[in-house]
XYZ file of C-alpha atoms in Angstrom:
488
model
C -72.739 23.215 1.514
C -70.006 20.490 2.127
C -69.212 21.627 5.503
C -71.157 22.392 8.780
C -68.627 24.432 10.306
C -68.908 26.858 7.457
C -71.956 29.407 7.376
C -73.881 29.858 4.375
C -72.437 33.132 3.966
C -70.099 35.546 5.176
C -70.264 39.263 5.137
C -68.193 42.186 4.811
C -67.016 43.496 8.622
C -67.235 47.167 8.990
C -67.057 49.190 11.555
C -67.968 47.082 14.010
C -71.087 45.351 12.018
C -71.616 42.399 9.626
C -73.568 43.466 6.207
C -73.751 42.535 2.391
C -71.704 44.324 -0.007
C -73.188 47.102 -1.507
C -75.537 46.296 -4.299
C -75.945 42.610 -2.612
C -73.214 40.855 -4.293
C -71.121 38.055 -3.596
C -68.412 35.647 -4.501
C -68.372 31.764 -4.633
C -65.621 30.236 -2.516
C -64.934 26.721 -4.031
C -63.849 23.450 -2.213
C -60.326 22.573 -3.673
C -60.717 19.142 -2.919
C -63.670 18.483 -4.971
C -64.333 21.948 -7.123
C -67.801 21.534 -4.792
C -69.256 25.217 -3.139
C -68.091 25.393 0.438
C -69.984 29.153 0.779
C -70.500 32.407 -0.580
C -68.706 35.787 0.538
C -69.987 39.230 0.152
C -68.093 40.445 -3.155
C -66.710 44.019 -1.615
C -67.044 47.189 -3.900
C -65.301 50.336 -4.023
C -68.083 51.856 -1.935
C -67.743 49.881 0.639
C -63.584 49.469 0.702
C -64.146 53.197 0.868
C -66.884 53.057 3.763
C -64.251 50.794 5.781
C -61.282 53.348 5.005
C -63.063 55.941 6.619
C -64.007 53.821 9.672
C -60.622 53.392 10.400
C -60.167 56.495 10.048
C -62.755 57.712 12.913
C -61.566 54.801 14.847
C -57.245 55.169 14.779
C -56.525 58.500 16.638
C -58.711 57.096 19.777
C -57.232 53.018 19.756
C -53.516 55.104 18.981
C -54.386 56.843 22.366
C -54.346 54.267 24.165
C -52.121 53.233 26.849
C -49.464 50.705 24.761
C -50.455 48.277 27.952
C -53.942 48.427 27.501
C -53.235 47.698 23.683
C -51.669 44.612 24.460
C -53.793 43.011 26.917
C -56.479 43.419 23.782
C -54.298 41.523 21.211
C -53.108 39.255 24.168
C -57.161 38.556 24.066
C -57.084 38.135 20.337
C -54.511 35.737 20.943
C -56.842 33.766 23.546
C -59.854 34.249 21.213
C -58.242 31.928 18.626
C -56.459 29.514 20.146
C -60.188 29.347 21.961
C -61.550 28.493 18.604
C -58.899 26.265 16.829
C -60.628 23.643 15.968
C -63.346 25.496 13.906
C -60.470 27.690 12.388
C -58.208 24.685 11.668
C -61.361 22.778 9.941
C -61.949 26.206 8.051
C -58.609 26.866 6.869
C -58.060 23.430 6.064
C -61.274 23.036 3.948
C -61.014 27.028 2.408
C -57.372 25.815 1.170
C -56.787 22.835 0.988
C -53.910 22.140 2.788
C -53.642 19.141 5.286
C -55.533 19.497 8.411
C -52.248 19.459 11.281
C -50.601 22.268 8.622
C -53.628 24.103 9.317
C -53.658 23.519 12.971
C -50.295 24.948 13.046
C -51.184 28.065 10.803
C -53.855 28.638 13.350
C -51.638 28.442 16.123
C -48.735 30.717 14.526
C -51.451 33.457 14.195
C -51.830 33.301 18.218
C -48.444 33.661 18.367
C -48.406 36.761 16.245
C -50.791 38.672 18.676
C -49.385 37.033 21.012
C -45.752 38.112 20.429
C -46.914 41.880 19.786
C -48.849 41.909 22.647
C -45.544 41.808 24.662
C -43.782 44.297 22.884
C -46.412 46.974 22.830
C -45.182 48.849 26.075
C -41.530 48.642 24.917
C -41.391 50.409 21.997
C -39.283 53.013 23.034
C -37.654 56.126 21.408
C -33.763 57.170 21.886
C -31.934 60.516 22.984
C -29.801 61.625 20.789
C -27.263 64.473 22.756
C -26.060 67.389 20.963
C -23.815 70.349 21.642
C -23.943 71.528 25.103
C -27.238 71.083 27.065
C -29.052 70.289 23.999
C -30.294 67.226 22.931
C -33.018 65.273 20.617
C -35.946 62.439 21.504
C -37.303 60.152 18.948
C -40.459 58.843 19.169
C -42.236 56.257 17.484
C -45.757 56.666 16.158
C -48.137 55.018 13.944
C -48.765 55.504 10.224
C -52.799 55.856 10.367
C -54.620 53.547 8.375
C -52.835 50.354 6.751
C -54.076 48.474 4.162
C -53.276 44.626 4.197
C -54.096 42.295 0.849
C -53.857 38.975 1.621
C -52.668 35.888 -0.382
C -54.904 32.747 -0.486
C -51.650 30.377 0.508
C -51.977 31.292 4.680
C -55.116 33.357 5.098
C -55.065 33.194 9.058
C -51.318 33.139 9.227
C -50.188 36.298 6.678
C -53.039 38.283 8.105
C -52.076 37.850 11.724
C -48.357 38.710 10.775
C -49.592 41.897 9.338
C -52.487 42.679 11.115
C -50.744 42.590 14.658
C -47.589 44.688 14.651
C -49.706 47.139 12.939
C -52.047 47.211 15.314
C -49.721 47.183 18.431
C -48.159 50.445 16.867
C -51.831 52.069 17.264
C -53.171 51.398 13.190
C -56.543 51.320 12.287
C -56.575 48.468 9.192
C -58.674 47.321 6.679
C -57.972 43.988 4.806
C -58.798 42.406 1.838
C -57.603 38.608 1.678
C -57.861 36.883 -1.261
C -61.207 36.033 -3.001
C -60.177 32.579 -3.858
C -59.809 31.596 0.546
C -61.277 34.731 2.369
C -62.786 32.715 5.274
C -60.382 32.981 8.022
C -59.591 37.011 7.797
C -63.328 37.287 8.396
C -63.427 35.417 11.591
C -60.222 36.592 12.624
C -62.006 40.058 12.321
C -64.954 38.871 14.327
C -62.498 37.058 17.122
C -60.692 40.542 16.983
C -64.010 42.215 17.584
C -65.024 40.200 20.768
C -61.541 40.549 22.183
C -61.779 44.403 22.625
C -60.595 45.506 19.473
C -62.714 48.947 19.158
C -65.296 49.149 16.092
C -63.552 50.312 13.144
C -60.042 49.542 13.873
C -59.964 46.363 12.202
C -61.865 46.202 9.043
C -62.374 42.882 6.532
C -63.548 43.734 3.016
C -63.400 40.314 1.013
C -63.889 40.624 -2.592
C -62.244 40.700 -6.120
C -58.668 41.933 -6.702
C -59.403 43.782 -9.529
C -62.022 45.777 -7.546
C -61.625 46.056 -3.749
C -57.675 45.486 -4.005
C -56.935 47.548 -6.508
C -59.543 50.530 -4.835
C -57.737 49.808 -1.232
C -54.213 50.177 -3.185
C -55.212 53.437 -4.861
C -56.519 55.129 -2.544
C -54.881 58.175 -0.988
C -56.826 57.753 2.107
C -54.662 54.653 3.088
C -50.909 55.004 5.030
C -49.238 52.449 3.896
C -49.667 49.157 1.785
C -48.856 45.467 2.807
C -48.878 43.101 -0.011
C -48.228 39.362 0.003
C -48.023 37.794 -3.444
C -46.650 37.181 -7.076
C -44.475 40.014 -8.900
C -47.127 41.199 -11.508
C -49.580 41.675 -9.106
C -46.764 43.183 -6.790
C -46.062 45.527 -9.443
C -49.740 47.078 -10.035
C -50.154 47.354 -6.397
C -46.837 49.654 -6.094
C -47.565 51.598 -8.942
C -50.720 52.451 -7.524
C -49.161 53.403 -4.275
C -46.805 55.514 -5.707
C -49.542 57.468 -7.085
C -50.198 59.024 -3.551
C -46.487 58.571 -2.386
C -47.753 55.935 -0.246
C -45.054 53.425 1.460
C -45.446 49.355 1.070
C -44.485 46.473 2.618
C -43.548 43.607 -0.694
C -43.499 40.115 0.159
C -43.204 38.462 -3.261
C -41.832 35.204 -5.017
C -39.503 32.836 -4.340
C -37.209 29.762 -6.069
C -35.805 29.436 -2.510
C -32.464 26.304 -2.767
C -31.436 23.774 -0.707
C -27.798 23.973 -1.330
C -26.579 19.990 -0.162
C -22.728 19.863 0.337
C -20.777 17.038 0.069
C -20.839 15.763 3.896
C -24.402 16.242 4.487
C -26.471 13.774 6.562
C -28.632 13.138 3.618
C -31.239 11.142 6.366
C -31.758 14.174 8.202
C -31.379 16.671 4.899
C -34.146 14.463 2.953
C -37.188 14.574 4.925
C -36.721 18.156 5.461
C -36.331 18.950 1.681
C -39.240 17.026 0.969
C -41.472 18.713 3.439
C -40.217 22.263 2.484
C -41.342 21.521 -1.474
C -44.819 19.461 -0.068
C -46.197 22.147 2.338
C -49.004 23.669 1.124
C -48.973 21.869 -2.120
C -45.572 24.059 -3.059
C -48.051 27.090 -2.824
C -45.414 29.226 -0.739
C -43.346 32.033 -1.314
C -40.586 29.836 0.464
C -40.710 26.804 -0.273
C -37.896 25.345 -1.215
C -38.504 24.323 -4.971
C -34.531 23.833 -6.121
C -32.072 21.496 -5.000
C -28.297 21.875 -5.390
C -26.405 19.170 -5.106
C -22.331 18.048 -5.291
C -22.035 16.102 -7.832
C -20.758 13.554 -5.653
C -23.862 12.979 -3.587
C -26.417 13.756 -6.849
C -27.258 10.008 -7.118
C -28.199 9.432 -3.948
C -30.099 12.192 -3.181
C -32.129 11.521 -6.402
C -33.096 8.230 -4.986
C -33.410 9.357 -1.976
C -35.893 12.283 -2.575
C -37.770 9.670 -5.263
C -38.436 7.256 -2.944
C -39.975 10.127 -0.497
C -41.780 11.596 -2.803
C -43.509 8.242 -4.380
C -44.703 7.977 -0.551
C -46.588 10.667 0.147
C -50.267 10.413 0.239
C -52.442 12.822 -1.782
C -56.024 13.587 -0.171
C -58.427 16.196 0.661
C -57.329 18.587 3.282
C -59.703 18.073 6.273
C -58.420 14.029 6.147
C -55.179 15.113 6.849
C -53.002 13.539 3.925
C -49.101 14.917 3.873
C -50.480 16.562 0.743
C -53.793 18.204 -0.550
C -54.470 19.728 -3.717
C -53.864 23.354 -5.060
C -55.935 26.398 -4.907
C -57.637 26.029 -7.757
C -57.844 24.987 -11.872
C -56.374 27.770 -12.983
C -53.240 27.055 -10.679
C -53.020 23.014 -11.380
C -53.875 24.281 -15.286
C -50.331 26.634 -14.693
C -48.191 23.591 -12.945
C -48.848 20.925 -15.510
C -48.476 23.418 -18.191
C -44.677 24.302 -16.523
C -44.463 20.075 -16.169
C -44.760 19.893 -20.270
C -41.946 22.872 -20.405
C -39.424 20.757 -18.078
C -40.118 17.650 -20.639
C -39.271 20.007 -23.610
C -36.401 21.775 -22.251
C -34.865 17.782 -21.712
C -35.367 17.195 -17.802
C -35.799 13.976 -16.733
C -39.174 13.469 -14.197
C -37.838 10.826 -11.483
C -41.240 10.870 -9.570
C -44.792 12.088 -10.281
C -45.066 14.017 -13.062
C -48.898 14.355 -13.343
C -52.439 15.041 -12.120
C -53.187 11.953 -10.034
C -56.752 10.375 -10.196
C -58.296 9.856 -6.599
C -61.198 8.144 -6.055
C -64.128 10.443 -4.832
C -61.786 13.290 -5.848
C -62.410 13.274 -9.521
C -63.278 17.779 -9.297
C -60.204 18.082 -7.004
C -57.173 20.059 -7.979
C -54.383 17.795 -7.756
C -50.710 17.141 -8.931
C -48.197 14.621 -7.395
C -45.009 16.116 -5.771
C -42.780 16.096 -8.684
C -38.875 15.175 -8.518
C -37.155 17.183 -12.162
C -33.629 15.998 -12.423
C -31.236 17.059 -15.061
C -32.055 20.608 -14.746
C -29.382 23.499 -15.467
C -30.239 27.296 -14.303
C -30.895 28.656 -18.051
C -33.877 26.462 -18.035
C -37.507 27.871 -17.117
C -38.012 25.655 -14.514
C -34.858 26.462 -12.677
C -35.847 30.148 -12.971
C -39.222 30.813 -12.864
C -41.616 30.546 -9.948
C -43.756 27.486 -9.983
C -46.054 27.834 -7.368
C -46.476 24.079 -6.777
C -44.703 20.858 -5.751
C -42.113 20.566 -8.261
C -38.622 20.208 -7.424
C -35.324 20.774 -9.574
C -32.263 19.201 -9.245
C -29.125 21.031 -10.277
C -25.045 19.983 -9.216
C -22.156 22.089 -8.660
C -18.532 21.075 -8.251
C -17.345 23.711 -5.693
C -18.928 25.991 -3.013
C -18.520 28.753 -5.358
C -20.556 27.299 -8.132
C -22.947 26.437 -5.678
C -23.103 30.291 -4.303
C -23.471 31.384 -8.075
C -26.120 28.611 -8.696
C -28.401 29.388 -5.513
C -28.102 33.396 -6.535
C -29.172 32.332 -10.278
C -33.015 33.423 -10.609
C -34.555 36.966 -9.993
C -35.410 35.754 -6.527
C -33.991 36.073 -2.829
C -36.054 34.732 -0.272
C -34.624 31.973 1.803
C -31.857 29.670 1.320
C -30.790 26.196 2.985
C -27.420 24.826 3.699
C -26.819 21.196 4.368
C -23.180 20.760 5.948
C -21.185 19.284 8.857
C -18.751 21.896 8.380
C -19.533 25.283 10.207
C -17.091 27.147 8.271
C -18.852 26.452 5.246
C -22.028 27.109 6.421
C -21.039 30.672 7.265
C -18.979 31.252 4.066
C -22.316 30.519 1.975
C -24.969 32.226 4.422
C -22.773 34.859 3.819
C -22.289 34.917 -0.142
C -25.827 34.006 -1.167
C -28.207 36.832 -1.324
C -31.402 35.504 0.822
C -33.530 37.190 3.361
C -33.189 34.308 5.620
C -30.448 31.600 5.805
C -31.352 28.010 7.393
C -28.002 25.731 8.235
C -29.461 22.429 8.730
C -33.156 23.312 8.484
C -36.040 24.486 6.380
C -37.629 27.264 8.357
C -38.289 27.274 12.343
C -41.683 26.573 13.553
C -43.464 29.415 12.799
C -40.548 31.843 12.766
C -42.429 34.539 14.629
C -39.733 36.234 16.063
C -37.400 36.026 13.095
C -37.018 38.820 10.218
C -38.323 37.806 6.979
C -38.635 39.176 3.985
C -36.851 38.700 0.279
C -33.492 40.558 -1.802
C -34.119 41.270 -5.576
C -37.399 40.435 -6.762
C -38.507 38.721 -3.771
C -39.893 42.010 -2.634
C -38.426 44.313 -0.067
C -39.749 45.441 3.990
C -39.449 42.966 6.461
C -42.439 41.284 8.200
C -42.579 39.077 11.657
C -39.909 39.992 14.667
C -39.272 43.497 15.986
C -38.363 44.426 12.570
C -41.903 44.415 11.166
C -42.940 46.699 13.911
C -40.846 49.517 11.987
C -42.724 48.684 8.675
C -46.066 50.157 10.470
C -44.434 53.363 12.485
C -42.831 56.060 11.328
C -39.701 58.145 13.457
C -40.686 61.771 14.647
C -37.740 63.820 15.939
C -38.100 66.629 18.678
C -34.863 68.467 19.275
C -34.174 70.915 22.667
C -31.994 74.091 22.248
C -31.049 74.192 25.790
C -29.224 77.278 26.664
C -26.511 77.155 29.714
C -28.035 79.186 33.036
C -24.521 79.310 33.915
């Protein structure tokens, strides 16, 4: 194994107890870096997804009975458990992933926040009275769904399962999780931290394992309350349709071709290292990154040079040596970049920076491609359109705010949008005309965003995770109504 922080193997968590999947199986988890075996994970079957639904089960009506105090002191302790362990997690995440080491400091710390936040809220979730005729009047209470199931990406293990995990636990869920089988390291632990925190046997359970087997069990099954997903449409769609089967609700929280929409009087020295960083973050492995630029024509030369020049100088590396960049998740997803790199060249862009698979010495197994400037791009070409799920940026230009709206709004996608202005009134004509789940004037994104909505229009998915909102994603409103007849 390639790292000491990283056991030799890591089981399934159910019910309170570490053990192999059934039949002994497991999964190997690959270094991204160098294609090397970091560990092996128990490869979860439908037996034992099934075993874990039903210890949630047993385990929800007692943690839902809780007092909403006592709750959150437990995933305040959650919240202490992993900033207590950082270091190991950060070293973890950053080796499981790939992504530079401080990114996965941060990720680490954004998932304390997430318990952390909910914690607070957990005695505050409070109904309304609704008055009727007379005397009479309604409550409303809010109560949880039962059991959620969570399926994780393999983008921000630590981060997307804390963001889930928490408000549905605050509510009074029992959950059982299944992160990706391509980074599953960091829901495990998180399970175990969880575990020594207080969190009651049963009510959080962590099945790692194949999609195609414990996901698409854990999506099918009618003994789970509700679905949350965190991926790309196709799989999106499978896991919905197997929802639907049992009328079950999900959270979606799909793609993205998220714009940076540059107006005429931006501060292009303030605008460019942001852009950069928002395309370079995890590789361009994000659901929001922001992977198109739109331009006015007027500043389109600059900001070519501008972004060129930053992207030439960023430093490509494995994770745990904390370059600005590290490599993607895997073959199969540098295979599908390149491959989208040759369609740009064919459909007549012009690559002003990278362009390729770099060669880095000691790195030769390691999954990388160089952050990649496309210029001469229009939005009826592929890779103005299509998701890329890497570090490959498009340039497009518009002559008037309007263009620009209809430009941003030109893919299947809504997630989060970008406007670079001095002019306020601007700023709030386009945050109001795009369609985007989240609207940044000046910015890409705010530190971890725990306390803000997010979630996508159009195919981007629908629900909304992180805030107050998310807590409504994992309740459900019961109404009691009072006939009360006058004593007069």
């Amino acid at each position: 194994m390639t790292n000491t922080m990283i056991e030799d193997r890591l089981d399934l968590l159910i019910d309170g107890s570490s053990r192999p999947a059934a039949g002994g199986q497991t999964l190997d988890v690959k270094d991204p870096s160098t294609d090397g075996l970091l560990t092996r994970v128990a490869d979860a079957q439908p037996e034992d997804v099934q075993e874990a639904i039903d210890a949630a089960r047993r385990a929800q009506p007692t943690w839902a009975a809780l007092p909403p105090r006592e709750r959150g002191q437990i995933l305040y302790r959650v919240a202490q458990g992993i900033r207590a362990d950082a270091d190991r997690l950060a070293h973890i995440e950053s080796s499981d992933t790939g992504k530079p080491l401080r990114q996965a400091r941060a990720d680490v710390e954004v998932a304390a926040q997430y318990f952390e936040f909910y914690a607070g809220y957990a005695d505050k979730l409070y109904g309304d009275t609704i008055p009727l005729d007379g005397s009479s009047f309604a409550l409303t209470f809010r109560e949880p769904l039962g059991v959620t199931g969570h399926i994780i990406p393999w983008n921000y293990p630590i981060q997307i399962c804390s963001r889930t995990v928490a408000p549905a636990l605050m509510v009074g869920n029992a959950c059982v999780v299944k992160p990706a089988e391509e980074a599953p390291l960091a829901a495990v632990l998180l399970g175990r931290i969880a575990l020594a925190a207080g969190v009651p046997a049963g009510v959080l359970n962590v099945v790692p394992g194949r999609g195609e087997v414990a996901g698409a069990y854990l999506a099918g099954s009618d003994d789970i309350d509700h679905i949350s997903f965190t991926g790309g449409v196709d799989t999106g769609r499978i896991v919905m349709a197997a929802a639907a089967t049992n009328v079950k609700p999900v959270t979606m929280e799909l793609g993205g071709k998220s714009p940076s929409i540059v107006l005429a009087d931006a501060d292009l020295a303030r605008a460019v290292p942001v852009i950069t960083n928002a395309l370079i973050q995890n590789a361009g492995q994000t659901c929001a990154a922001g992977t198109r630029v739109i331009v006015h024509e007027s500043r389109h030369a600059e900001l070519v040079e501008l972004l060129g020049e930053r992207f030439r100088g960023v430093t490509l590396g494995r994770g745990t040596d904390d370059p600005d960049m590290g490599p993607l998740i895997s073959s199969v997803q540098r295979d599908r970049v390149l491959g989208y790199l040759d369609i740009a060249r064919n459909e007549g862009c012009t690559v002003a920076a990278g362009g390729g698979a770099p060669s880095l010495a000691g790195l030769d197994g390691g999954y990388f491609v160089s952050p990649t400037l496309l210029d001469g791009v229009s939005s009826d070409m592929r890779v103005a359109r299509e998701e890329i799920f890497g570090p490959v940026l498009s340039v497009l230009t518009f002559a008037d705010q309007a263009e620009a709206a209809a430009l941003a709004d030109a893919t299947a996608f809504g997630l989060v949008t970008s406007i670079w202005t001095t002019d306020v009134d601007r700023a709030l004509w386009l945050a109001r005309h795009v369609k985007s789940g989240q609207v940044y004037v000046n910015s890409y994104g705010a530190g971890g965003g725990v306390p803000l909505p997010f979630g996508g229009f159009k195919k981007s998915g629908f629900g909304r995770e992180k805030g107050l909102e998310a807590v409504y994603e994992y309740s459900q409103t019961k109404m009691v109504a009072f006939d009360v007849r006058s004593q007069a």
